[in-house]
PDB file of C-alpha atoms in Angstrom:
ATOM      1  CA  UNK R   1     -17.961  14.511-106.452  1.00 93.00           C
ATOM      2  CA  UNK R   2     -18.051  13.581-102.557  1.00 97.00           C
ATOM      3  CA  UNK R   3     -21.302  14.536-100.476  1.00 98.00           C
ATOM      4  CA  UNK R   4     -19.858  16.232 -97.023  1.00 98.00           C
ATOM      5  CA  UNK R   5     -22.152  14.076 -95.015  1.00 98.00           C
ATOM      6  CA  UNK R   6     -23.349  15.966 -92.184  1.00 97.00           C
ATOM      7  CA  UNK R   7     -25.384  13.333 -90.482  1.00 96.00           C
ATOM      8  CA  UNK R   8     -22.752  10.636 -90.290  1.00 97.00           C
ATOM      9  CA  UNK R   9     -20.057  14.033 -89.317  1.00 98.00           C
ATOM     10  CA  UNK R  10     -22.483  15.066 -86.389  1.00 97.00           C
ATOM     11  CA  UNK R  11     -23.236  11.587 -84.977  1.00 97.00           C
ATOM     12  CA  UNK R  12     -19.324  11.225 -84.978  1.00 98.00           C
ATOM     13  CA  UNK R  13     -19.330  14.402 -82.971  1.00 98.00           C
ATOM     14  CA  UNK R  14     -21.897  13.087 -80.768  1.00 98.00           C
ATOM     15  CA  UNK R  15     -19.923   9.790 -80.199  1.00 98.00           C
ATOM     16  CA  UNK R  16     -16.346  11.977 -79.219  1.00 98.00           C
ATOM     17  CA  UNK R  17     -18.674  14.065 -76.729  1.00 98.00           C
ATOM     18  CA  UNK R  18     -20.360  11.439 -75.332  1.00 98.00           C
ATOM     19  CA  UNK R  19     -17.190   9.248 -74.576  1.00 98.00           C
ATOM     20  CA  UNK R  20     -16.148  12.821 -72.805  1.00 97.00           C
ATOM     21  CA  UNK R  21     -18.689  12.991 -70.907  1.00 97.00           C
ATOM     22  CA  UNK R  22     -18.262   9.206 -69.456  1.00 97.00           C
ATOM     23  CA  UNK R  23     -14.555  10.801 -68.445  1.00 97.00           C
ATOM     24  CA  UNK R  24     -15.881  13.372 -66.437  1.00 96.00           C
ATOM     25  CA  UNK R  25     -18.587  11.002 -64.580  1.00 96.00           C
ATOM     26  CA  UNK R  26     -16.040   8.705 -63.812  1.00 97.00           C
ATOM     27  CA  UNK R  27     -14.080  11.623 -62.176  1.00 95.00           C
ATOM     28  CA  UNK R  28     -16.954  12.386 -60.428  1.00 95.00           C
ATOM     29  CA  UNK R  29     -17.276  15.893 -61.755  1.00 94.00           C
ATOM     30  CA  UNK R  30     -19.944  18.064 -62.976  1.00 94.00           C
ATOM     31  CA  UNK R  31     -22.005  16.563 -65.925  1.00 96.00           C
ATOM     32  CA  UNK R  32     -22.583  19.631 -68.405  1.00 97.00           C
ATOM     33  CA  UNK R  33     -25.984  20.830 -68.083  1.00 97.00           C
ATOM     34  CA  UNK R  34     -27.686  22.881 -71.295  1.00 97.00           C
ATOM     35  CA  UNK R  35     -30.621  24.714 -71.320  1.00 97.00           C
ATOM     36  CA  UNK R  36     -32.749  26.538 -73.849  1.00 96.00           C
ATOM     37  CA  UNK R  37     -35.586  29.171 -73.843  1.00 96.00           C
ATOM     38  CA  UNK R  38     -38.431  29.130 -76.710  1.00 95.00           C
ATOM     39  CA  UNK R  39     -40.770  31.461 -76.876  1.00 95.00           C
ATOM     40  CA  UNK R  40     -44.200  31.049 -78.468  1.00 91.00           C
ATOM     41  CA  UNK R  41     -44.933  27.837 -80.241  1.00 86.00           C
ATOM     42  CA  UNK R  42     -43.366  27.796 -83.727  1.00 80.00           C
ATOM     43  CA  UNK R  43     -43.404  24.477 -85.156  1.00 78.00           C
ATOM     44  CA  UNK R  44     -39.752  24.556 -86.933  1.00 76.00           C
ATOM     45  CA  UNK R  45     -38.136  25.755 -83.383  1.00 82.00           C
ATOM     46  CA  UNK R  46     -39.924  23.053 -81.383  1.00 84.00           C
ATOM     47  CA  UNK R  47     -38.923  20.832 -83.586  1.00 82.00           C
ATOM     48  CA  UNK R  48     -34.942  22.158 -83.593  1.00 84.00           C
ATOM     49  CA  UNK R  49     -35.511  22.375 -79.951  1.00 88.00           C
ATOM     50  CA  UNK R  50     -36.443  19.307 -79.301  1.00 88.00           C
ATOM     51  CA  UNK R  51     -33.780  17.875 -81.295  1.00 88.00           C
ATOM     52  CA  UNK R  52     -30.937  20.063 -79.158  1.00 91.00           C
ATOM     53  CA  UNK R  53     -33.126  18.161 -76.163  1.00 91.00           C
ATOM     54  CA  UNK R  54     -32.534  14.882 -77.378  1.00 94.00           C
ATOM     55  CA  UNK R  55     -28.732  15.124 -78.517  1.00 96.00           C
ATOM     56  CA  UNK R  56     -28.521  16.049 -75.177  1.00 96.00           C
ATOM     57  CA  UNK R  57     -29.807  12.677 -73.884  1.00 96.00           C
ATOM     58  CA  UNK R  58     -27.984  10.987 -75.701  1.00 97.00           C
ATOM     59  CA  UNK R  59     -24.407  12.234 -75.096  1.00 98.00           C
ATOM     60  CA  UNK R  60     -25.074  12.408 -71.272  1.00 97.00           C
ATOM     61  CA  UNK R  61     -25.781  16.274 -70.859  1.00 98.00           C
ATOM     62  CA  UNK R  62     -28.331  17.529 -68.139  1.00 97.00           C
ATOM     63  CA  UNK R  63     -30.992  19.472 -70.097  1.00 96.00           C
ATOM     64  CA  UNK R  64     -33.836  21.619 -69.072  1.00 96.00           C
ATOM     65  CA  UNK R  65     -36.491  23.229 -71.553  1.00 95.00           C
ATOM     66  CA  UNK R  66     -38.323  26.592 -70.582  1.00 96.00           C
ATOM     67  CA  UNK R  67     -41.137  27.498 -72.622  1.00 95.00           C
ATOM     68  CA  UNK R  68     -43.261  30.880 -72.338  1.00 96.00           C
ATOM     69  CA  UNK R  69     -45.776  31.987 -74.053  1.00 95.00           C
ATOM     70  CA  UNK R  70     -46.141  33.904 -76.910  1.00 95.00           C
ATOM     71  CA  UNK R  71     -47.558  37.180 -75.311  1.00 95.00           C
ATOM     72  CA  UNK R  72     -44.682  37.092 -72.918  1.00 96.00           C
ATOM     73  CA  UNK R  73     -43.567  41.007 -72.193  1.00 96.00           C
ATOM     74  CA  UNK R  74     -39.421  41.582 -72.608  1.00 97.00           C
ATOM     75  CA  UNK R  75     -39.135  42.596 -69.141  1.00 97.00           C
ATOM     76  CA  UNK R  76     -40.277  38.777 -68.183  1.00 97.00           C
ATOM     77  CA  UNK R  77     -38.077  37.299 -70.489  1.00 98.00           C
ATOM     78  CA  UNK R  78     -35.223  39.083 -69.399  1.00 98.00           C
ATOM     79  CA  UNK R  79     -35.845  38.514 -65.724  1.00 98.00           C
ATOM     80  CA  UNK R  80     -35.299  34.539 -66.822  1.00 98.00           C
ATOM     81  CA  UNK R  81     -32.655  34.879 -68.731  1.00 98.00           C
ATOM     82  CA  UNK R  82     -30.688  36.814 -65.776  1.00 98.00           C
ATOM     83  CA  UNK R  83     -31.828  33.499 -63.739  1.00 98.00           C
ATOM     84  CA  UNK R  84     -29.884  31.305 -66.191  1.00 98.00           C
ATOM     85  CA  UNK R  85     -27.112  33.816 -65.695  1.00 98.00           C
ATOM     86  CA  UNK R  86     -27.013  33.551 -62.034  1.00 97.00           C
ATOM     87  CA  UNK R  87     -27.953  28.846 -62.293  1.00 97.00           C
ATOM     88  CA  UNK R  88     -24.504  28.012 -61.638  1.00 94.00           C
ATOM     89  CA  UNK R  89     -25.910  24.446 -62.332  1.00 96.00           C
ATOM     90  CA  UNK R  90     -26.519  25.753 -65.739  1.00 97.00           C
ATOM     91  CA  UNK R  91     -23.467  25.660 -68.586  1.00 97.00           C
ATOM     92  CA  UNK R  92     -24.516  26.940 -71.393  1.00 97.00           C
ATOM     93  CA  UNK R  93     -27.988  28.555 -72.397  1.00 97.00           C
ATOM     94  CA  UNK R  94     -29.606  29.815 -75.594  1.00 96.00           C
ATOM     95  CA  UNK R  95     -32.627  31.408 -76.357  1.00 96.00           C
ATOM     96  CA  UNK R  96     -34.543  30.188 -79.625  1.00 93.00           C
ATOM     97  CA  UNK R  97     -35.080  32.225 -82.587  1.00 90.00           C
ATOM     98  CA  UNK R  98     -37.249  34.119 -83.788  1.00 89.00           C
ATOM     99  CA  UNK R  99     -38.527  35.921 -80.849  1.00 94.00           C
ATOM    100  CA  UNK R 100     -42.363  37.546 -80.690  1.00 94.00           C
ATOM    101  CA  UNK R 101     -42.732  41.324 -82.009  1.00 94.00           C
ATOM    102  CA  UNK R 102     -42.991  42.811 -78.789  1.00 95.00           C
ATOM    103  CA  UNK R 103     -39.486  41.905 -77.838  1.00 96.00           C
ATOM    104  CA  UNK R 104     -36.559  43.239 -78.982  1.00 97.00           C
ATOM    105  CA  UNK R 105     -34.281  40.551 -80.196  1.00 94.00           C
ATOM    106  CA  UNK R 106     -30.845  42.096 -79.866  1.00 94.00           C
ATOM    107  CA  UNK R 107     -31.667  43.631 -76.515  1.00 97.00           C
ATOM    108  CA  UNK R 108     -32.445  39.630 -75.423  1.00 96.00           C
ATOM    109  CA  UNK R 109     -29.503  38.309 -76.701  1.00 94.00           C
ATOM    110  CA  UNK R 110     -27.058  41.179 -75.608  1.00 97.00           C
ATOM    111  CA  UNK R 111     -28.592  40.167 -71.853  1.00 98.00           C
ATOM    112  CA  UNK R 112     -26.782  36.599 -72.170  1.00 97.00           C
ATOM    113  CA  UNK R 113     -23.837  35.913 -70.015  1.00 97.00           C
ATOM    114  CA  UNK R 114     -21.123  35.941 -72.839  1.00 96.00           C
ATOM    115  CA  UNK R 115     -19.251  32.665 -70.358  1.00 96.00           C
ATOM    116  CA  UNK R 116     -22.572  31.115 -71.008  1.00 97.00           C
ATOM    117  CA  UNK R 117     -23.539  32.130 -74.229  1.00 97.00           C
ATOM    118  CA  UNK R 118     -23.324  28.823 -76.686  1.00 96.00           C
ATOM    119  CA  UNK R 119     -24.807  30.263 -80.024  1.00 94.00           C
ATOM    120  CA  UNK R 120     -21.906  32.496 -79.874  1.00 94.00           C
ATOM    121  CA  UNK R 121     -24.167  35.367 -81.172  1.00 93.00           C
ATOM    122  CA  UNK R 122     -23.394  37.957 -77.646  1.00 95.00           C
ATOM    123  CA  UNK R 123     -21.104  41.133 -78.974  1.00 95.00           C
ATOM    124  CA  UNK R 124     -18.295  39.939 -77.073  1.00 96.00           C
ATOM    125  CA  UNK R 125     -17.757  36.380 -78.332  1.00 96.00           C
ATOM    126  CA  UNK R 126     -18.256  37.587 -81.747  1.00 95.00           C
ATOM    127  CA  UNK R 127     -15.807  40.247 -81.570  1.00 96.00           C
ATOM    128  CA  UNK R 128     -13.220  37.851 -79.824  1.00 96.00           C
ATOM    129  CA  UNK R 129     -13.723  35.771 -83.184  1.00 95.00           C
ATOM    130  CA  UNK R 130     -13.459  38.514 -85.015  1.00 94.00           C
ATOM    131  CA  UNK R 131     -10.259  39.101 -83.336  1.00 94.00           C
ATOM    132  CA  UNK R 132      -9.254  35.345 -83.318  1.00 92.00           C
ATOM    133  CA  UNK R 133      -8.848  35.265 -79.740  1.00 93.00           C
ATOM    134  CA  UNK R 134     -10.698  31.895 -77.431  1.00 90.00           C
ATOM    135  CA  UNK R 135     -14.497  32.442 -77.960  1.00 92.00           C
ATOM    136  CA  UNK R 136     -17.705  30.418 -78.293  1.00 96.00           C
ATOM    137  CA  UNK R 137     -18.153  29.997 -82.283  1.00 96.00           C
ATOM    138  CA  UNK R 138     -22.081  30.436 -83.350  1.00 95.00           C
ATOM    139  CA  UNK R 139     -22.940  26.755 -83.755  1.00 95.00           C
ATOM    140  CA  UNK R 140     -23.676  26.718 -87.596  1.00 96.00           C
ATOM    141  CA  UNK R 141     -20.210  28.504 -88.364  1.00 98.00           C
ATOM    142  CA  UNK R 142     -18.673  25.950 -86.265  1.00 97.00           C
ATOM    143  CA  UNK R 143     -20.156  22.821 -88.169  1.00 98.00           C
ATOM    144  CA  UNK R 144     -18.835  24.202 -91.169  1.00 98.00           C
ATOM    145  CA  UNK R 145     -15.226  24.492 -90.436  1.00 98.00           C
ATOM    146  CA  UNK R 146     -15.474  21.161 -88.681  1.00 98.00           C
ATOM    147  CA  UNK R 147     -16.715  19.550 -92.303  1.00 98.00           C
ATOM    148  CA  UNK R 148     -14.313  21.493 -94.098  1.00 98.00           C
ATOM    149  CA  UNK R 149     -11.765  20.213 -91.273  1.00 98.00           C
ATOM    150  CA  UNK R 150     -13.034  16.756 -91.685  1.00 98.00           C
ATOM    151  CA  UNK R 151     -13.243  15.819 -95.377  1.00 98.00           C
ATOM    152  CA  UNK R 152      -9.465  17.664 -95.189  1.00 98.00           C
ATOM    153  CA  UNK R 153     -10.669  20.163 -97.844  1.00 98.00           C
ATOM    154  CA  UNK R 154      -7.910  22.790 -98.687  1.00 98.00           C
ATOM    155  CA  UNK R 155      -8.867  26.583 -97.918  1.00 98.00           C
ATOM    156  CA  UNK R 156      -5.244  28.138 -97.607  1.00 98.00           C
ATOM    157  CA  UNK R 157      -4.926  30.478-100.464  1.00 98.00           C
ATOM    158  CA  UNK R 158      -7.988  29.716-102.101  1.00 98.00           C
ATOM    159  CA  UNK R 159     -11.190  32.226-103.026  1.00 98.00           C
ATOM    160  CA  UNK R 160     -13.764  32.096-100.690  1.00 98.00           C
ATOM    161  CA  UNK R 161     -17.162  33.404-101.646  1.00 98.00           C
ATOM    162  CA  UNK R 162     -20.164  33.954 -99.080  1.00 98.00           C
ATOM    163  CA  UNK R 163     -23.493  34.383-100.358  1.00 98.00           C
ATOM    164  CA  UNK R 164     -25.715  36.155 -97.215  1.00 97.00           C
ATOM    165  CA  UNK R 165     -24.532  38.244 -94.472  1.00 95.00           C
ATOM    166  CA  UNK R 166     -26.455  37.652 -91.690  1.00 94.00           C
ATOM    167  CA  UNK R 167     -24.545  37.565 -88.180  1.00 91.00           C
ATOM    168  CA  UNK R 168     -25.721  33.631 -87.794  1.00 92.00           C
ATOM    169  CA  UNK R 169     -24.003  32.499 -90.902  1.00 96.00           C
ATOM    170  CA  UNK R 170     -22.639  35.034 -93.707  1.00 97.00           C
ATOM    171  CA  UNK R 171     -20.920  37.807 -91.756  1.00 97.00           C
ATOM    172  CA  UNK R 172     -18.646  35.167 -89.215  1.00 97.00           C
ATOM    173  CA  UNK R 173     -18.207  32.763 -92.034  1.00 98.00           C
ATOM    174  CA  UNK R 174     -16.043  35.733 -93.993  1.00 98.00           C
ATOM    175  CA  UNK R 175     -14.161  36.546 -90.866  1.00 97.00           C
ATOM    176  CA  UNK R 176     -13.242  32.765 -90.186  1.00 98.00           C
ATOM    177  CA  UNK R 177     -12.453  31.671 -93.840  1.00 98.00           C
ATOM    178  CA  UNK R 178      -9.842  34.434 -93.788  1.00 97.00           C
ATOM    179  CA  UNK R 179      -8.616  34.400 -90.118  1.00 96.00           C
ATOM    180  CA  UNK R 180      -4.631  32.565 -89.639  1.00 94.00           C
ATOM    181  CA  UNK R 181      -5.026  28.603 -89.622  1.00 94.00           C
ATOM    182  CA  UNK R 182      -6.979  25.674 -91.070  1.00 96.00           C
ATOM    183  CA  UNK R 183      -9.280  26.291 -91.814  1.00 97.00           C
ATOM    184  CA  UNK R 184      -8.992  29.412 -92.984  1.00 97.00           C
ATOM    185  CA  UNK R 185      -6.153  31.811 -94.759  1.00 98.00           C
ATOM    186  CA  UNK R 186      -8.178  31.666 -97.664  1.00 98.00           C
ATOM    187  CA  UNK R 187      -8.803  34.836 -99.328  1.00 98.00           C
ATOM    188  CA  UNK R 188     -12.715  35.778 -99.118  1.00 98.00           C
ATOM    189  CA  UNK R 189     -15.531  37.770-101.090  1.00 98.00           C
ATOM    190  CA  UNK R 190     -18.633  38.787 -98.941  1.00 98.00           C
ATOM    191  CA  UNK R 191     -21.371  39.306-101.349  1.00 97.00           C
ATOM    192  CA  UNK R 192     -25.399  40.019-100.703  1.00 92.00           C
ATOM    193  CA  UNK R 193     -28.822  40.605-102.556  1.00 86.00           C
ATOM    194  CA  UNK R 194     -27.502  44.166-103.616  1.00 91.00           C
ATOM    195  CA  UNK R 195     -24.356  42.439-105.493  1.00 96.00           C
ATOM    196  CA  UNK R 196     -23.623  43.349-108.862  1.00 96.00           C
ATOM    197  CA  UNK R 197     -22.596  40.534-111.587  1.00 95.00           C
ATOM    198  CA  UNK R 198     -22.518  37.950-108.638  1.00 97.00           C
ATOM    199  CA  UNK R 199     -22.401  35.263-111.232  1.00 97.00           C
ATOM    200  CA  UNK R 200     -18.551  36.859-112.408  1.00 97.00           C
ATOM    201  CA  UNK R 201     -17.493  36.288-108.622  1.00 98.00           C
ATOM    202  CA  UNK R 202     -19.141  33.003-107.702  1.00 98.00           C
ATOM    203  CA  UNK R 203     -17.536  31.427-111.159  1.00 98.00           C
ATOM    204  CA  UNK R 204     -13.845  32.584-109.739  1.00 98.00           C
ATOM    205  CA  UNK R 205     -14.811  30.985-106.312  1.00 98.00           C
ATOM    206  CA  UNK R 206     -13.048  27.407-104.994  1.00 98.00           C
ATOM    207  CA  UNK R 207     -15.348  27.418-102.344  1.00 98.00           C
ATOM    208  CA  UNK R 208     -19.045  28.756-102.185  1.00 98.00           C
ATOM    209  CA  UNK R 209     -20.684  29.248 -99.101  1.00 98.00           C
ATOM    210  CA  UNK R 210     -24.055  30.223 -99.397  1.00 98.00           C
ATOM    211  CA  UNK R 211     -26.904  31.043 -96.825  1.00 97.00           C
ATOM    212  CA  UNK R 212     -29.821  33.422 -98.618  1.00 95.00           C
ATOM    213  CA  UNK R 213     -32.925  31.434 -97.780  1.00 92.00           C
ATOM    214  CA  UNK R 214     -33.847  31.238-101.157  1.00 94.00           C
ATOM    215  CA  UNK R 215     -34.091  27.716-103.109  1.00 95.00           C
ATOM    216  CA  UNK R 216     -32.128  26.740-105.890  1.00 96.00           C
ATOM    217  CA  UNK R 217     -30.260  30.270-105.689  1.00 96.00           C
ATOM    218  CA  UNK R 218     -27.061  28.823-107.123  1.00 97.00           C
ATOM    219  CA  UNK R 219     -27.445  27.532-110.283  1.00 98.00           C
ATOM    220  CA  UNK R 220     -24.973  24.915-112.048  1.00 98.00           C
ATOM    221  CA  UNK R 221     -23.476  27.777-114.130  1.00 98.00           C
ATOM    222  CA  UNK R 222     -23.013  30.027-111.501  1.00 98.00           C
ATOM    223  CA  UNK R 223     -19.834  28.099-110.484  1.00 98.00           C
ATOM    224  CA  UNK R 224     -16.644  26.482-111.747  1.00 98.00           C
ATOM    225  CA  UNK R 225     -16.119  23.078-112.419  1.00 98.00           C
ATOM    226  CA  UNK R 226     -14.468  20.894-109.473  1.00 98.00           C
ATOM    227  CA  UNK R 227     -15.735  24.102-106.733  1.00 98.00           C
ATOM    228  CA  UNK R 228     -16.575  23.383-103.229  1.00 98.00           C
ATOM    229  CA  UNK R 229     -20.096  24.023-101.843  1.00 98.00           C
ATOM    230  CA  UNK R 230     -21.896  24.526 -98.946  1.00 98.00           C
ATOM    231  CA  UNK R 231     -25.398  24.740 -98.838  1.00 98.00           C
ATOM    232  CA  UNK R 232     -26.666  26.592 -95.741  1.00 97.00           C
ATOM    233  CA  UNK R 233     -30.411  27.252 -96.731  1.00 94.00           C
ATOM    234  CA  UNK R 234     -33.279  25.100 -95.721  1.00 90.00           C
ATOM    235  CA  UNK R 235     -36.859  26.398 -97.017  1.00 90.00           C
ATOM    236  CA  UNK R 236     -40.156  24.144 -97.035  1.00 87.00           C
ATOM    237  CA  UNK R 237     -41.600  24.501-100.318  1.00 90.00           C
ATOM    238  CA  UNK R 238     -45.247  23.504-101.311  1.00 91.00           C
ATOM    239  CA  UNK R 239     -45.322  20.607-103.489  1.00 90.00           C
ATOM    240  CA  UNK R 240     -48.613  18.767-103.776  1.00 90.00           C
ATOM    241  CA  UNK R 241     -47.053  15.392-105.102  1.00 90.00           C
ATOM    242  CA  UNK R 242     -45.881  14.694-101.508  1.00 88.00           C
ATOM    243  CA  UNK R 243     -47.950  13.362 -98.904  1.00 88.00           C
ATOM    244  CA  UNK R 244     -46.058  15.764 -96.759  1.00 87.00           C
ATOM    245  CA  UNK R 245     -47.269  18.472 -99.040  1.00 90.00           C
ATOM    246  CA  UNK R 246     -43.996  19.885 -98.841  1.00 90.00           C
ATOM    247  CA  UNK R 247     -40.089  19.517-100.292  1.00 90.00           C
ATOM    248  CA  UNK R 248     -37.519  21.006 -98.190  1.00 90.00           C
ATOM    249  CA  UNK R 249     -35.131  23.056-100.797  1.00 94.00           C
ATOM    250  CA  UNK R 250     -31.655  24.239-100.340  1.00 96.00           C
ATOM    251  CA  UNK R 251     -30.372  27.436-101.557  1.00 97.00           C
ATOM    252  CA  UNK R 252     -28.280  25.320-104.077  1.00 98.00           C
ATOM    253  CA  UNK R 253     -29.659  23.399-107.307  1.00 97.00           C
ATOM    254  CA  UNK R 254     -28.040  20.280-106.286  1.00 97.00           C
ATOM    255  CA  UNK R 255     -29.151  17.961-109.026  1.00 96.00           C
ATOM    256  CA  UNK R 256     -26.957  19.979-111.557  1.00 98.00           C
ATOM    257  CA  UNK R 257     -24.430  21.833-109.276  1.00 98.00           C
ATOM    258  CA  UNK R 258     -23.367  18.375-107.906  1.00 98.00           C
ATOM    259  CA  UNK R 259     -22.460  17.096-110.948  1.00 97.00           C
ATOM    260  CA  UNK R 260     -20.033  20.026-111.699  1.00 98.00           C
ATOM    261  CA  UNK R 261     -18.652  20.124-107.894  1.00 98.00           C
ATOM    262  CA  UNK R 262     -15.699  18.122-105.652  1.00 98.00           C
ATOM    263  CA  UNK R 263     -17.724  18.340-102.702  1.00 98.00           C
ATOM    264  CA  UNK R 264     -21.120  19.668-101.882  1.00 98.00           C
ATOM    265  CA  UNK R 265     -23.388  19.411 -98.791  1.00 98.00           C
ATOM    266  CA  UNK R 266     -27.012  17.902 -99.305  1.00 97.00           C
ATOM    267  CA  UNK R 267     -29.832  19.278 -98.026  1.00 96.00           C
ATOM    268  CA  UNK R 268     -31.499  17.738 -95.688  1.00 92.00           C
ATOM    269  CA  UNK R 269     -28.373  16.031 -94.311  1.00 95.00           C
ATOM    270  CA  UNK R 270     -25.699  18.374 -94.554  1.00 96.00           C
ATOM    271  CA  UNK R 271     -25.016  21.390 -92.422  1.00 96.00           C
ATOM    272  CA  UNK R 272     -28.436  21.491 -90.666  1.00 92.00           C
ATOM    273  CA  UNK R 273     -27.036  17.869 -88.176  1.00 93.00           C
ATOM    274  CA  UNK R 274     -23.943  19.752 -87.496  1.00 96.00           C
ATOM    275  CA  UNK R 275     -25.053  22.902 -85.844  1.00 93.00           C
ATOM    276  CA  UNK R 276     -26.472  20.741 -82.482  1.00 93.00           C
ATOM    277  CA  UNK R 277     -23.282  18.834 -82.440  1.00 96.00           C
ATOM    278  CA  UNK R 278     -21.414  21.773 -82.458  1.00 97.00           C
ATOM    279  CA  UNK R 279     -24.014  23.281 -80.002  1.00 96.00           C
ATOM    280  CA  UNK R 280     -23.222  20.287 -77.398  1.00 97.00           C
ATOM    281  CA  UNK R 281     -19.287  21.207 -77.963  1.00 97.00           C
ATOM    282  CA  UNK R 282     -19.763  24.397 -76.945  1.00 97.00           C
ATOM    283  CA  UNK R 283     -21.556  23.204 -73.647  1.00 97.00           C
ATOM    284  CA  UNK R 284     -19.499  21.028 -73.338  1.00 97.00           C
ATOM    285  CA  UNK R 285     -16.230  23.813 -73.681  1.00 96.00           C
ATOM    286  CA  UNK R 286     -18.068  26.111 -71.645  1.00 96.00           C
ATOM    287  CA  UNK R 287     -17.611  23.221 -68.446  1.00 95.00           C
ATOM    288  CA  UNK R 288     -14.226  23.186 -68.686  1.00 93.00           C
ATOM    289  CA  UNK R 289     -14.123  27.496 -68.988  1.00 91.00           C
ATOM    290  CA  UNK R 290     -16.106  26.882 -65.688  1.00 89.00           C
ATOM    291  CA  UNK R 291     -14.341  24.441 -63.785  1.00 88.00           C
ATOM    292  CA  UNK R 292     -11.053  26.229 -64.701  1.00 85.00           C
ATOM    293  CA  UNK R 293     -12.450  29.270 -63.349  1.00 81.00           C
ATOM    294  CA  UNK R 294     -13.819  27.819 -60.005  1.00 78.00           C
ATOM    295  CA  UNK R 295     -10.113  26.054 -59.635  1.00 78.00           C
ATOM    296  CA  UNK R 296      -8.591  29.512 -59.963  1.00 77.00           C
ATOM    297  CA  UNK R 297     -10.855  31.360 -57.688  1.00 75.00           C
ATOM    298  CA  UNK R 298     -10.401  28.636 -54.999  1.00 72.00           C
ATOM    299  CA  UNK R 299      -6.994  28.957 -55.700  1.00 70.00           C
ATOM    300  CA  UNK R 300      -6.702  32.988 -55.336  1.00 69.00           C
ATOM    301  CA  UNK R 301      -9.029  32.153 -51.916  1.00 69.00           C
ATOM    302  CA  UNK R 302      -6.393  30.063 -50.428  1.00 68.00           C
ATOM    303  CA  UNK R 303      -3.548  32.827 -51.534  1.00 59.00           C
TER     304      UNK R 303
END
């Protein structure tokens, strides 16, 4: 069994973008600049925040932070996400989930410029993945295929299975697993809370891919020996022994499925580093989007 070590993956990422970004300061260019929005003061996004903050610091991005309060109205919000739009300072932009009642999430993130939209999650970038054409990947999607890409793990012509179909993680894994490429061309079962006999599919599956929020979902007999797993979840769960007071849980009982597995991700440690890596590449392929644009423009001027 191999662990798909996320942390040691991500600051490897980190390293590659940060050696970029020395490139493009030596050229004298435009350092890429990323900026988030957080609403409210939830402790697990200003901690994720935070985090995207310092990754930032460390590979040379510009960052900038805009907090507003919880009883901000939609309208407001809005009106500063259309001044992100117009900051041609500003790369790439995303506003932190979950959002306050009174706001209407898809509305907010339907009003992100799809150039600058680096969670990937605006209709347009997700339908240009859907139909394989150049888009920005949602970050967590994008950490997986790099791992899979990575550790060199086979997906052509193998069985897929995603557990969860949310459009963060389920619904664009399935479209990428099966799109043309590595990786990919693997052949893939969606499946939910509403589906039947899930043990009968998850026990055909090569690779599991689950993201349900609930801890120790997948159980060691849910799956066949030598299968692939990725572990999505992350859940605090009470636990008095701990000074903490808390264990953080995957969706995956890794002390028995790991010992049936090739490769699984742990939790902490596993997919959780690689969505702000792949964050930062985003930004970071949104600059160039950019600067090719601005070359063209100045180009079509001149004509």
């Amino acid at each position: 069994m191999t662990i798909l070590d996320g942390k040691k993956t991500s600051n490897d990422i980190k390293d590659e973008i940060a050696a970029e970004v020395e490139k493009i300061k030596k050229r004298g260019e435009k350092i890429p600049h990323l900026a988030a929005i957080i609403v409210g003061n939830d402790g697990a996004s200003l901690t994720y925040v935070n985090a995207k903050v310092k990754s930032c610091k460390r590979v040379g991005f510009e960052s900038s932070l805009y907090r507003l309060p919880n009883t901000v109205s939609e309208l407001e919000l809005l009106d500063k996400i259309e001044e992100l739009n117009q900051n041609d300072d500003i790369d790439g932009f995303i506003v932190q989930l979950p959002l306050p009642p009174q706001i209407d999430t898809q509305k907010v993130l339907n009003a992100v410029d799809p150039d600058k939209d680096v969670d990937g999650f605006h209709p347009t970038n997700f339908g240009k993945m859907a139909l394989d054409m150049t888009s920005f990947i949602p970050a967590t999607p994008f950490g997986i295929l790099e791992l899979l890409e990575r550790y060199d793990i086979p997906t052509k012509g193998k069985h897929t299975v995603v557990i969860g179909r949310s459009y963060i993680v389920g619904r664009p894994m399935s479209i990428l697993m099966g799109r043309s490429g590595f990786p990919g061309n693997s052949t893939v079962t969606l499946t939910h809370e509403f589906t039947k006999n899930i043990t009968q599919i998850t026990s055909q599956a090569d690779i599991i891919i689950i993201a349900v929020g609930i801890p120790d979902f997948l159980k060691a007999e849910m799956i066949k020996d030598d299968a692939v797993i990725i572990d999505v979840g992350i859940t605090r769960v009470p636990n008095d022994e701990v000074e903490k007071g808390y264990v953080i849980k995957g969706d995956v009982d890794f002390e028995n499925v790991s010992k049936r597995a090739s490769y699984i991700t742990p939790v902490p440690g596993g997919v959780g580093p690689m969505t702000v890596s792949m964050l930062l590449k985003n930004t970071l392929l949104a600059t160039e989007r950019h600067k090719k644009r601005a070359k063209e423009n100045s180009k079509a001027r001149t004509v």
